[in-house]
mmCIF file of C-alpha atoms in Angstrom:
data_model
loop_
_atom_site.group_PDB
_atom_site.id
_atom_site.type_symbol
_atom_site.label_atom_id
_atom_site.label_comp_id
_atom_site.label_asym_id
_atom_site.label_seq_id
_atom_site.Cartn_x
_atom_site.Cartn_y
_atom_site.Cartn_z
ATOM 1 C CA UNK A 1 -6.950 9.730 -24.682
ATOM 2 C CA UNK A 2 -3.565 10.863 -23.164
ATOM 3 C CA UNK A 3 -5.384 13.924 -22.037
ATOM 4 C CA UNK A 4 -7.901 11.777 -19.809
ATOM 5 C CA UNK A 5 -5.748 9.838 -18.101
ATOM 6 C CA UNK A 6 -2.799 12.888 -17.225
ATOM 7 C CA UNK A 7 -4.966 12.891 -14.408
ATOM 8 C CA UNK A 8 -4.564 10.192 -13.200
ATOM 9 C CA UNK A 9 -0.768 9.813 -13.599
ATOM 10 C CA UNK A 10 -0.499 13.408 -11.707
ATOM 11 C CA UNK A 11 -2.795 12.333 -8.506
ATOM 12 C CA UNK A 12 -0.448 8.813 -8.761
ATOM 13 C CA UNK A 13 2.129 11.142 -8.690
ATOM 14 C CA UNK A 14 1.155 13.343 -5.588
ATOM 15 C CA UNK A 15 0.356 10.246 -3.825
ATOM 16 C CA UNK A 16 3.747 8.853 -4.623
ATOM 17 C CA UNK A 17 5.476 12.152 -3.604
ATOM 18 C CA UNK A 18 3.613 11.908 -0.058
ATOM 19 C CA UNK A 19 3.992 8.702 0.521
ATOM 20 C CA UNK A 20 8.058 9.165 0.736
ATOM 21 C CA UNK A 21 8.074 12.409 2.646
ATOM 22 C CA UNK A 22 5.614 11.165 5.076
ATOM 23 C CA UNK A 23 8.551 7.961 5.601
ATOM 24 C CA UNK A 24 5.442 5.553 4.855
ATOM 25 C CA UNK A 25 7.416 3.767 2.814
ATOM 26 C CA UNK A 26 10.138 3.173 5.248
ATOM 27 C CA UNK A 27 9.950 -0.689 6.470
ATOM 28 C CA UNK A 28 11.333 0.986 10.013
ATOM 29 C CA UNK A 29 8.208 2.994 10.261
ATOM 30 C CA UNK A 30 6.228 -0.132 9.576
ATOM 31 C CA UNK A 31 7.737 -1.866 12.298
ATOM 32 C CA UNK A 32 8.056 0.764 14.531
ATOM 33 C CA UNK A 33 3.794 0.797 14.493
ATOM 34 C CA UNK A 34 3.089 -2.783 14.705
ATOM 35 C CA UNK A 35 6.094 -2.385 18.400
ATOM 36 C CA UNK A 36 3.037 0.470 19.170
ATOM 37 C CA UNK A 37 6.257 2.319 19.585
ATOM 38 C CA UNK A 38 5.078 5.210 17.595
ATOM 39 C CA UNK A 39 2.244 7.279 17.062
ATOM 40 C CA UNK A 40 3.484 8.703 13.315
ATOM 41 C CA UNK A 41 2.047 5.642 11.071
ATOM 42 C CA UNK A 42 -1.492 5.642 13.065
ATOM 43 C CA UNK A 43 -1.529 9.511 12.812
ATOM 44 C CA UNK A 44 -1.479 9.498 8.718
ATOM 45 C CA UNK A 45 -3.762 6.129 8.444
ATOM 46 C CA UNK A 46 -6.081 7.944 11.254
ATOM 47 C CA UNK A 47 -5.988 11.866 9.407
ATOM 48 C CA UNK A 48 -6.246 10.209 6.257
ATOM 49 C CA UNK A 49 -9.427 8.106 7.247
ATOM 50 C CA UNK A 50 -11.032 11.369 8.795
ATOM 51 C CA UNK A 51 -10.513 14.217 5.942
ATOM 52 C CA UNK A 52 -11.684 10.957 3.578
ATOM 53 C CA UNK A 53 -14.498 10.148 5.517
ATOM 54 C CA UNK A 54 -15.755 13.885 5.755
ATOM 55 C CA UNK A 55 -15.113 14.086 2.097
ATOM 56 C CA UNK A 56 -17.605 11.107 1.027
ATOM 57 C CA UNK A 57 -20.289 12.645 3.182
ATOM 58 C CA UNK A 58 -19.990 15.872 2.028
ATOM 59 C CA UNK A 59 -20.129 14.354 -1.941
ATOM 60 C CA UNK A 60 -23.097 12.192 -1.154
ATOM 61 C CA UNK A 61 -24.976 14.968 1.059
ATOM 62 C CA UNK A 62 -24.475 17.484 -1.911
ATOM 63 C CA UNK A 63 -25.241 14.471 -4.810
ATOM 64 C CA UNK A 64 -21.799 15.278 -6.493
ATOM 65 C CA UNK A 65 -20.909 14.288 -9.927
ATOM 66 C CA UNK A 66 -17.623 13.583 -11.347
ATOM 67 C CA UNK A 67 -15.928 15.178 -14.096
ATOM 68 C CA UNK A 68 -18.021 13.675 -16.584
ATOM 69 C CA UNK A 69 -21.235 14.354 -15.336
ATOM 70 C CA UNK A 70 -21.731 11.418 -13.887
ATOM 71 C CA UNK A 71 -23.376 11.019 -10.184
ATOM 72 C CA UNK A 72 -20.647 9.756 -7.754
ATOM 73 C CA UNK A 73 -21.421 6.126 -6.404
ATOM 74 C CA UNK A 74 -18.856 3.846 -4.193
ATOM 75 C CA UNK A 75 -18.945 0.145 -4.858
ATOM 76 C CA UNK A 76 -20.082 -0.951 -1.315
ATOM 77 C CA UNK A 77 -18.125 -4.070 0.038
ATOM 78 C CA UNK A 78 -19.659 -7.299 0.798
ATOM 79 C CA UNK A 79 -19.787 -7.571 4.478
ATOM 80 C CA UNK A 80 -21.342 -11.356 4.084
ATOM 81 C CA UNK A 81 -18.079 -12.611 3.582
ATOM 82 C CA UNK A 82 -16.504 -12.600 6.863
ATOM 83 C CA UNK A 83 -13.967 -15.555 6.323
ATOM 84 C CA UNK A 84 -12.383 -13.908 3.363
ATOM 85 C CA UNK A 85 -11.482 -10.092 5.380
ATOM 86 C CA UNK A 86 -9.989 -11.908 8.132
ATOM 87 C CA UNK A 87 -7.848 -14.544 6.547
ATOM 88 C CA UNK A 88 -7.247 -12.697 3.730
ATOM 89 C CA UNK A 89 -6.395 -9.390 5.763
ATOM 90 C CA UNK A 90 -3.989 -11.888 8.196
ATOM 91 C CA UNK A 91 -2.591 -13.061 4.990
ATOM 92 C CA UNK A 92 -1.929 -9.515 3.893
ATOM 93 C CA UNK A 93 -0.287 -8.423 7.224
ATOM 94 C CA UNK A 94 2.115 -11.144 6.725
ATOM 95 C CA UNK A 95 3.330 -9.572 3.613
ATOM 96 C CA UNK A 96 3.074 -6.202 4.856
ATOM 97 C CA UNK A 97 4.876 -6.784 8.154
ATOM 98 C CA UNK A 98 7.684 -9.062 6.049
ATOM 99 C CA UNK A 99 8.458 -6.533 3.219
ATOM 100 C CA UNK A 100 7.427 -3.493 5.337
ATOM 101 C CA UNK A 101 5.801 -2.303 2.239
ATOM 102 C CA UNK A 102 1.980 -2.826 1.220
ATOM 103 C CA UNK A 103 1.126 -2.184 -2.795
ATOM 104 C CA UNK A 104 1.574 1.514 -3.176
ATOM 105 C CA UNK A 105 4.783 2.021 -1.156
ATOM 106 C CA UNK A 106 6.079 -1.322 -3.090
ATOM 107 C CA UNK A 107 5.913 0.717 -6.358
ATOM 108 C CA UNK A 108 7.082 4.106 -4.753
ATOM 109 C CA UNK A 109 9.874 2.598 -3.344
ATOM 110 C CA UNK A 110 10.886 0.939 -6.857
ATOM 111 C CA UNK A 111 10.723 4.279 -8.099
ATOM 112 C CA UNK A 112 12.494 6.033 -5.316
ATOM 113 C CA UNK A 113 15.745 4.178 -6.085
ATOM 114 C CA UNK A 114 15.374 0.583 -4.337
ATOM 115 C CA UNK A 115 15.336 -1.386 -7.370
ATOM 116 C CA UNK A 116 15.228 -4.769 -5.764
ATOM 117 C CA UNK A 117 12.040 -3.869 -4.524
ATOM 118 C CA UNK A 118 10.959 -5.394 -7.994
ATOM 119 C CA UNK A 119 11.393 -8.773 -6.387
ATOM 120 C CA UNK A 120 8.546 -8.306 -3.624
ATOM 121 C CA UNK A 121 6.246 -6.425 -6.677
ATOM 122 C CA UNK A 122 7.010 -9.521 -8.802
ATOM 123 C CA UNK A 123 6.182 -11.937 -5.879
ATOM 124 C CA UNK A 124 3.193 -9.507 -5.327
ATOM 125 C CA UNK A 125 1.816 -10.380 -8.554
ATOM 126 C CA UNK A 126 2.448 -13.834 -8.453
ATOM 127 C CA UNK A 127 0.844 -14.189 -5.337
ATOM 128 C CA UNK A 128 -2.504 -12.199 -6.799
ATOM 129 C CA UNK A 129 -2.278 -15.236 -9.537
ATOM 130 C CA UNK A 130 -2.261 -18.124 -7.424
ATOM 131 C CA UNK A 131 -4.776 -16.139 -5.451
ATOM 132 C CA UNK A 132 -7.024 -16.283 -8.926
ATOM 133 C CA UNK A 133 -6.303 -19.915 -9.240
ATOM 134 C CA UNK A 134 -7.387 -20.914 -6.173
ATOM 135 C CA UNK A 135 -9.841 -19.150 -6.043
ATOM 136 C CA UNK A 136 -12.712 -21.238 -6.519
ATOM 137 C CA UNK A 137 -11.524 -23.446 -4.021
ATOM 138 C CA UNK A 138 -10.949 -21.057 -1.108
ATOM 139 C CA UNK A 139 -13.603 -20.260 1.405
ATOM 140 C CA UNK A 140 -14.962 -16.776 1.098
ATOM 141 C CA UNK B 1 10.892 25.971 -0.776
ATOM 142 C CA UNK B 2 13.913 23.385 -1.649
ATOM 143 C CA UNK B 3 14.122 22.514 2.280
ATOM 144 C CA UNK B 4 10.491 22.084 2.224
ATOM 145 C CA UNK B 5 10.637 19.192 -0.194
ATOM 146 C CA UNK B 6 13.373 17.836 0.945
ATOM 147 C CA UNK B 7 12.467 17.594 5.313
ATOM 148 C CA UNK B 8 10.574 14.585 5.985
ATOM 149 C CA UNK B 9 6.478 16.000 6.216
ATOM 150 C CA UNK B 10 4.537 15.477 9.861
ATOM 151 C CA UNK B 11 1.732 13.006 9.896
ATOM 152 C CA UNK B 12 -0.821 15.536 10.435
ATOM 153 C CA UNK B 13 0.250 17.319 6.978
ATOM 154 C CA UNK B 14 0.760 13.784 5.297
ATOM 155 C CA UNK B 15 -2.302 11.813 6.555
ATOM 156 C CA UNK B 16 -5.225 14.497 5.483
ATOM 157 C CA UNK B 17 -3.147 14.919 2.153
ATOM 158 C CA UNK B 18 -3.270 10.964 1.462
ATOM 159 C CA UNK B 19 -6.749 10.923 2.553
ATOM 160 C CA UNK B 20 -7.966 13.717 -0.351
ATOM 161 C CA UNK B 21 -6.714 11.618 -2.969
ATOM 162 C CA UNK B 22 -10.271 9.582 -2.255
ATOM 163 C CA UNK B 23 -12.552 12.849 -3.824
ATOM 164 C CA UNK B 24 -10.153 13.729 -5.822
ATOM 165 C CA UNK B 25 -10.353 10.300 -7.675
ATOM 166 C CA UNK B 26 -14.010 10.411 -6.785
ATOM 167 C CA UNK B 27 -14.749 13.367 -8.411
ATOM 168 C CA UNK B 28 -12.210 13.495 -11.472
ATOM 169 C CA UNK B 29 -14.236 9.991 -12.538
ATOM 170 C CA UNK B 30 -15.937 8.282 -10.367
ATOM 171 C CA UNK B 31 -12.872 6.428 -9.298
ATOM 172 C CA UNK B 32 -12.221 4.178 -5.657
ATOM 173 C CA UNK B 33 -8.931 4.790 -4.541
ATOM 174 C CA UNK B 34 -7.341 1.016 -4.156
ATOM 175 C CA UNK B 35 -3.652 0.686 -5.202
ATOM 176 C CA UNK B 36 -4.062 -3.452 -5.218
ATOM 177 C CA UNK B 37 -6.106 -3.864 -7.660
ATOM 178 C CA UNK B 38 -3.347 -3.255 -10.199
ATOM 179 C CA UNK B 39 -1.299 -6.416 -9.552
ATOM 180 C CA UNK B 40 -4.721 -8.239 -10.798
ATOM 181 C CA UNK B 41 -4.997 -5.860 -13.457
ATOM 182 C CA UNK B 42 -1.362 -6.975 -14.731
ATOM 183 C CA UNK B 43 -2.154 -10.445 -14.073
ATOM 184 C CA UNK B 44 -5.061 -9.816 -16.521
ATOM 185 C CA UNK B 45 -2.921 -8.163 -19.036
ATOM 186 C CA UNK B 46 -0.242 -10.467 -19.015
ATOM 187 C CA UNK B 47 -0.798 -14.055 -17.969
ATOM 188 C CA UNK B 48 -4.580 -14.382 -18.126
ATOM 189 C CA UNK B 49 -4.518 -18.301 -18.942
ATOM 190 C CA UNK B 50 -7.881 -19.860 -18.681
ATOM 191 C CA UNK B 51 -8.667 -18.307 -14.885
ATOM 192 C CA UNK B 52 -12.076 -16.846 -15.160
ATOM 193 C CA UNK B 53 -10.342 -14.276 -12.494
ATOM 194 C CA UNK B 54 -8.538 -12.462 -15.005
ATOM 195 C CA UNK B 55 -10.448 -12.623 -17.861
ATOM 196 C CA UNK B 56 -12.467 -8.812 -17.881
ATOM 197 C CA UNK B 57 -11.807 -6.431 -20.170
ATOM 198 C CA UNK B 58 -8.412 -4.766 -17.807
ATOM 199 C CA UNK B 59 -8.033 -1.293 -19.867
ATOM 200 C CA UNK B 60 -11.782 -0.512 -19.417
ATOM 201 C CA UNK B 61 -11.763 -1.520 -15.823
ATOM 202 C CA UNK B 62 -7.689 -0.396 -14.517
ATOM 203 C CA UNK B 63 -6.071 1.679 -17.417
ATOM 204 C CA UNK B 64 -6.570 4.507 -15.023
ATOM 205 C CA UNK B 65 -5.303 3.027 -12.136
ATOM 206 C CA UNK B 66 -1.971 1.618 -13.792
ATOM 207 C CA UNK B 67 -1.839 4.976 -15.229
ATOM 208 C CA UNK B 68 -2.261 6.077 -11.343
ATOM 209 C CA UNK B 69 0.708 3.537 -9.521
ATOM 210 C CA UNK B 70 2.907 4.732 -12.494
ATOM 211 C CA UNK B 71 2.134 8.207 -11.455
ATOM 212 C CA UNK B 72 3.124 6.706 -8.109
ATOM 213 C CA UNK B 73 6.710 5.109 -9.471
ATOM 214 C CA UNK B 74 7.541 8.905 -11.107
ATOM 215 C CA UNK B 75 6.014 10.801 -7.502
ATOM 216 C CA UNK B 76 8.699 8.159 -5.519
ATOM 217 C CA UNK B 77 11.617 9.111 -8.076
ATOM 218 C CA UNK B 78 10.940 12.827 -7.514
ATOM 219 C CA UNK B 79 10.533 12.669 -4.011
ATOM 220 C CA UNK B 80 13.121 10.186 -3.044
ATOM 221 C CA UNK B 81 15.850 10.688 -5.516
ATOM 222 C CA UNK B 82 15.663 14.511 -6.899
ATOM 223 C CA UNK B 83 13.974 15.784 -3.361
ATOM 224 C CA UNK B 84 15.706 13.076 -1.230
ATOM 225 C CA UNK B 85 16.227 13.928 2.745
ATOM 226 C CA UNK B 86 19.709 12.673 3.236
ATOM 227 C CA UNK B 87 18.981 12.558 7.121
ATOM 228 C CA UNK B 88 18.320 9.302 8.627
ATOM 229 C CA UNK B 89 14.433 8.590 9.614
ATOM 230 C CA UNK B 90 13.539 10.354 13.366
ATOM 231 C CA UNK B 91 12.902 6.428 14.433
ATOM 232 C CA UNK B 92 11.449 5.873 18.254
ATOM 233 C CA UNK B 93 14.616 4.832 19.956
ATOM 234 C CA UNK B 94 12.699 1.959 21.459
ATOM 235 C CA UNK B 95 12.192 0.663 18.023
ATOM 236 C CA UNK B 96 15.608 1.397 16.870
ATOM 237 C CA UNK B 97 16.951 -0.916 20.206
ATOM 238 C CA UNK B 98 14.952 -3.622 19.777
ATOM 239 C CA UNK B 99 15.885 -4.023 15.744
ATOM 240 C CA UNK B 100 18.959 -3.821 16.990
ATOM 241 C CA UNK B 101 18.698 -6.970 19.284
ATOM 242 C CA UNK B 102 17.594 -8.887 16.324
ATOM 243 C CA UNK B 103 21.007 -7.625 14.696
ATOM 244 C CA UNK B 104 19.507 -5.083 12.427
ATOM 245 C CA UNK B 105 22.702 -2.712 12.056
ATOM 246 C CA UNK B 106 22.090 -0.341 8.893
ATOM 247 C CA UNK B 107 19.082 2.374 9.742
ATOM 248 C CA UNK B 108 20.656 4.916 7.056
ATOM 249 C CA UNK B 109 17.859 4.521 3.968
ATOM 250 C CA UNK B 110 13.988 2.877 4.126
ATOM 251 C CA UNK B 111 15.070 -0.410 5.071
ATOM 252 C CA UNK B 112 17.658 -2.241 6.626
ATOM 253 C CA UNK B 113 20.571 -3.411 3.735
ATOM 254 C CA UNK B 114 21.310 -6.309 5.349
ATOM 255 C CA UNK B 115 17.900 -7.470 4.340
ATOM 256 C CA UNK B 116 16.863 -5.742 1.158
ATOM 257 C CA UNK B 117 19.223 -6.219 -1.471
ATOM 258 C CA UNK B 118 20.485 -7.937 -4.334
ATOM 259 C CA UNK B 119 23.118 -10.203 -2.230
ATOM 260 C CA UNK B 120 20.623 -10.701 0.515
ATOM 261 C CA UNK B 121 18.068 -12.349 -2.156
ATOM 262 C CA UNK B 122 20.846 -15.659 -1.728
ATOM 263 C CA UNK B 123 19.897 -15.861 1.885
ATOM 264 C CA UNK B 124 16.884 -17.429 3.736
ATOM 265 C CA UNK B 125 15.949 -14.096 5.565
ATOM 266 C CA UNK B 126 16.492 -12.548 2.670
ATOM 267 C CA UNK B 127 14.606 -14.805 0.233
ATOM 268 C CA UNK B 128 11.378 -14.687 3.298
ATOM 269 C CA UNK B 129 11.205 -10.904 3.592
ATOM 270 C CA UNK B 130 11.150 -10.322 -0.601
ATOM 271 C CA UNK B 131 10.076 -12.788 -2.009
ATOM 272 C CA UNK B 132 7.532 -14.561 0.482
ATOM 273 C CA UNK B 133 6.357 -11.377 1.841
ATOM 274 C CA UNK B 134 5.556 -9.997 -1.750
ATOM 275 C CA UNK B 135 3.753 -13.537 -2.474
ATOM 276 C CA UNK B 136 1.613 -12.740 0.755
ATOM 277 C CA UNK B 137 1.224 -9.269 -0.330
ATOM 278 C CA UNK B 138 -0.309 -9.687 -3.662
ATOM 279 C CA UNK B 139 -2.128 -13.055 -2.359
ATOM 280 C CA UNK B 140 -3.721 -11.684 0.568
ATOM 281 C CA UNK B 141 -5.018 -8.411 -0.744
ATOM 282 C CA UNK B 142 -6.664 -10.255 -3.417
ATOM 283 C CA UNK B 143 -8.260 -12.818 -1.050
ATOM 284 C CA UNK B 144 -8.894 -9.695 1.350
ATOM 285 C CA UNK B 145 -10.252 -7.514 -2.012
ATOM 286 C CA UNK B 146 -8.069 -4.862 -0.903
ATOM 287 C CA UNK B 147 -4.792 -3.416 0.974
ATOM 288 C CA UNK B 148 -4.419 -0.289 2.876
ATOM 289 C CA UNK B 149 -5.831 2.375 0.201
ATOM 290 C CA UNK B 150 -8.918 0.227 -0.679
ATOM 291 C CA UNK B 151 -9.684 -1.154 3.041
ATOM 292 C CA UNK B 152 -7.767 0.619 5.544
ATOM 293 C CA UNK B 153 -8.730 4.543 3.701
ATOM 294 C CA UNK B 154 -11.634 4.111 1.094
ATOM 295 C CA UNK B 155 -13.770 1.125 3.250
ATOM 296 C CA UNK B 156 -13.108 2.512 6.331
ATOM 297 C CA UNK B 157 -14.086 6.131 5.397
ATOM 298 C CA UNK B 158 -16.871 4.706 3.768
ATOM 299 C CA UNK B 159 -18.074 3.124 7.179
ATOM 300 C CA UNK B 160 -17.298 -0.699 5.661
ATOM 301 C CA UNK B 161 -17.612 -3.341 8.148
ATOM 302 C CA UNK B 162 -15.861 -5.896 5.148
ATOM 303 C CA UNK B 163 -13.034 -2.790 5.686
ATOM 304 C CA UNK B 164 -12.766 -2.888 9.426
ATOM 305 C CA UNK B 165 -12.688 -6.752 9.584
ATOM 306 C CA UNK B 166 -9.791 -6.903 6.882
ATOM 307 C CA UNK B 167 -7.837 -3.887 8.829
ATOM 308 C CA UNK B 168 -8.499 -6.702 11.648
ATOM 309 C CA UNK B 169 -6.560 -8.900 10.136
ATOM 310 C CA UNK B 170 -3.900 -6.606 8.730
ATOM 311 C CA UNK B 171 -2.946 -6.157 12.749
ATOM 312 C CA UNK B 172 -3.198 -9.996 13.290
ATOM 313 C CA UNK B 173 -0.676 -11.135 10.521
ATOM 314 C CA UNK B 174 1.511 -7.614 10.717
ATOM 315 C CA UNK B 175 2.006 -8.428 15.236
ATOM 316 C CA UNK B 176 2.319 -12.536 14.397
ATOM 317 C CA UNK B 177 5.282 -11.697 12.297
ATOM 318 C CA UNK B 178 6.415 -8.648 14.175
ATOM 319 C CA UNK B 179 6.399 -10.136 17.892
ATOM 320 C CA UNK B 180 6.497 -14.091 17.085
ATOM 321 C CA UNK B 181 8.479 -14.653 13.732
ATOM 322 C CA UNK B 182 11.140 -12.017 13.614
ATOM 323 C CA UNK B 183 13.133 -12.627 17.045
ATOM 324 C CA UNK B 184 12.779 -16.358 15.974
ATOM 325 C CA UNK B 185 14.296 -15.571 12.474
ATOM 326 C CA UNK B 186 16.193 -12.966 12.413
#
């Protein structure tokens, strides 16, 4: 059991590791992309995209399967729902533009040595609660 | 090697190396690469109640990936405490004069003190960027189904319009507060 999941904790681990030495976690940087004063944050999100986007064609051109022998699908997501993205993404941008952090950098900063980044991950999951109570109320 | 870890890493080395954590997760078990998803996955290991929301079996579905953002937590530790770059961040000066207008003053660590810390929580500014700004965090990315890893990388890589309407509004909410709410606040 331990054995599966050390993989996990390790790629958690590189990303967490990259995610300070590129400064993404830095609420400057965050700022300093939404002032378009910067081409650094748009340079990782825009790499990243490519060498990920080159990687899922390459896995579903050569029918890839995982580590279990399992054939590689991706959960497509529902492009219906327009009202949810776009209020729910402006929502999002809120919180990412107030705490200069969104989810992963929240955790990485925690671990980097900002302990009162605990208060944004508590509010974080707070805010995922309401978001599950009011959810069958909201328009999607 | 030890300067290595410790220099802050170029966005052309840092972006493709973020972006190959999508196969890797991919191919070590047919895993999407979404950091979000954990806050529910703690809401559904800890405070369930009677929301049909959180009621799925968590470990099945997010072991891995709480496994993952603790991998995360450890990766931040090395990298920012052991490894840390005691050099200020190479900021756009631009940037660093206009925070400056709004009375930001401390630019030594990841985020201005005078904003982020335990005395700060006492004051309004203080109280909107933590605690409000986590509540949006954790409620919008739920709403949107995703942050930055699951919309911005993984849906956008995987040519999702849902992923490029969300990103959308990522850059609507991020320039509201940026340009319209911070000179008024702070």
């Amino acid at each position: 059991m331990l054995k599966n999941y050390l993989k996990y904790l390790l790629a958690g681990l590189f990303f967490g590791f990259v995610l300070v030495k590129s400064e993404v976690i830095s609420w400057f940087r965050i700022q300093e992309m939404f002032r378009f004063d910067a081409f650094h944050m748009y340079g990782i999100i825009g790499s990243a995209i490519i060498v990920a986007m080159i990687s899922i064609q390459l896995i579903k051109k050569w029918e890839l399967k995982d580590s279990t022998g399992t054939p590689i699908t991706i959960p497509p997501k529902d492009s219906s729902q327009v009202v949810r993205y776009l209020a729910g993404g402006t929502l999002f941008g809120i919180g990412w533009a107030l705490t200069g952090a969104c989810p992963g950098p929240l955790f990485t900063l925690a671990g980097a040595g900002y302990e009162i980044m605990i208060v944004p991950i508590v509010s974080a999951i707070l805010g995922t609660w309401v978001y599950g109570l009011l959810r069958p109320r909201l328009p999607h | 090697m030890l300067e290595l870890l410790q220099q802050p890493w170029p966005w052309y080395i840092a972006g493709p190396m973020i972006g190959l954590i999508v196969p890797v997760l991919l191919l070590l078990g047919s895993k999407t690469f979404g950091v979000s998803s954990n806050l529910r996955h703690v809401c559904a290991a800890c405070m369930p109640g009677k929301i049909e929301f959180f009621r799925y079996n968590w470990k099945e579905k997010g072991l891995w990936n709480l496994i993952f953002i603790s991998g995360t937590v450890i990766g931040g530790f090395l990298a920012g405490w052991v490894f840390n770059n005691p050099e200020p961040i190479d900021l756009s000066q631009q940037t660093v004069k206009e925070l400056q207008f709004l009375g930001i003053s401390d630019f030594t660590g990841m985020m201005p003190n005078e904003l982020f810390s335990w005395e700060s929580l006492s004051t309004v500014n203080g109280l909107i960027v933590m605690v409000i700004g986590g509540f949006f965090v954790g409620f919008g990315a739920r709403y949107a189904g995703g942050c930055t890893s699951g919309h911005a990388i993984t849906g956008i890589s995987n040519l999702q319009l849902a992923s490029l309407l969300a990103v959308i509004g990522f850059f609507i909410g991020g320039l509201f507060i940026t340009h319209v709410i911070f000179p008024l606040i702070l």
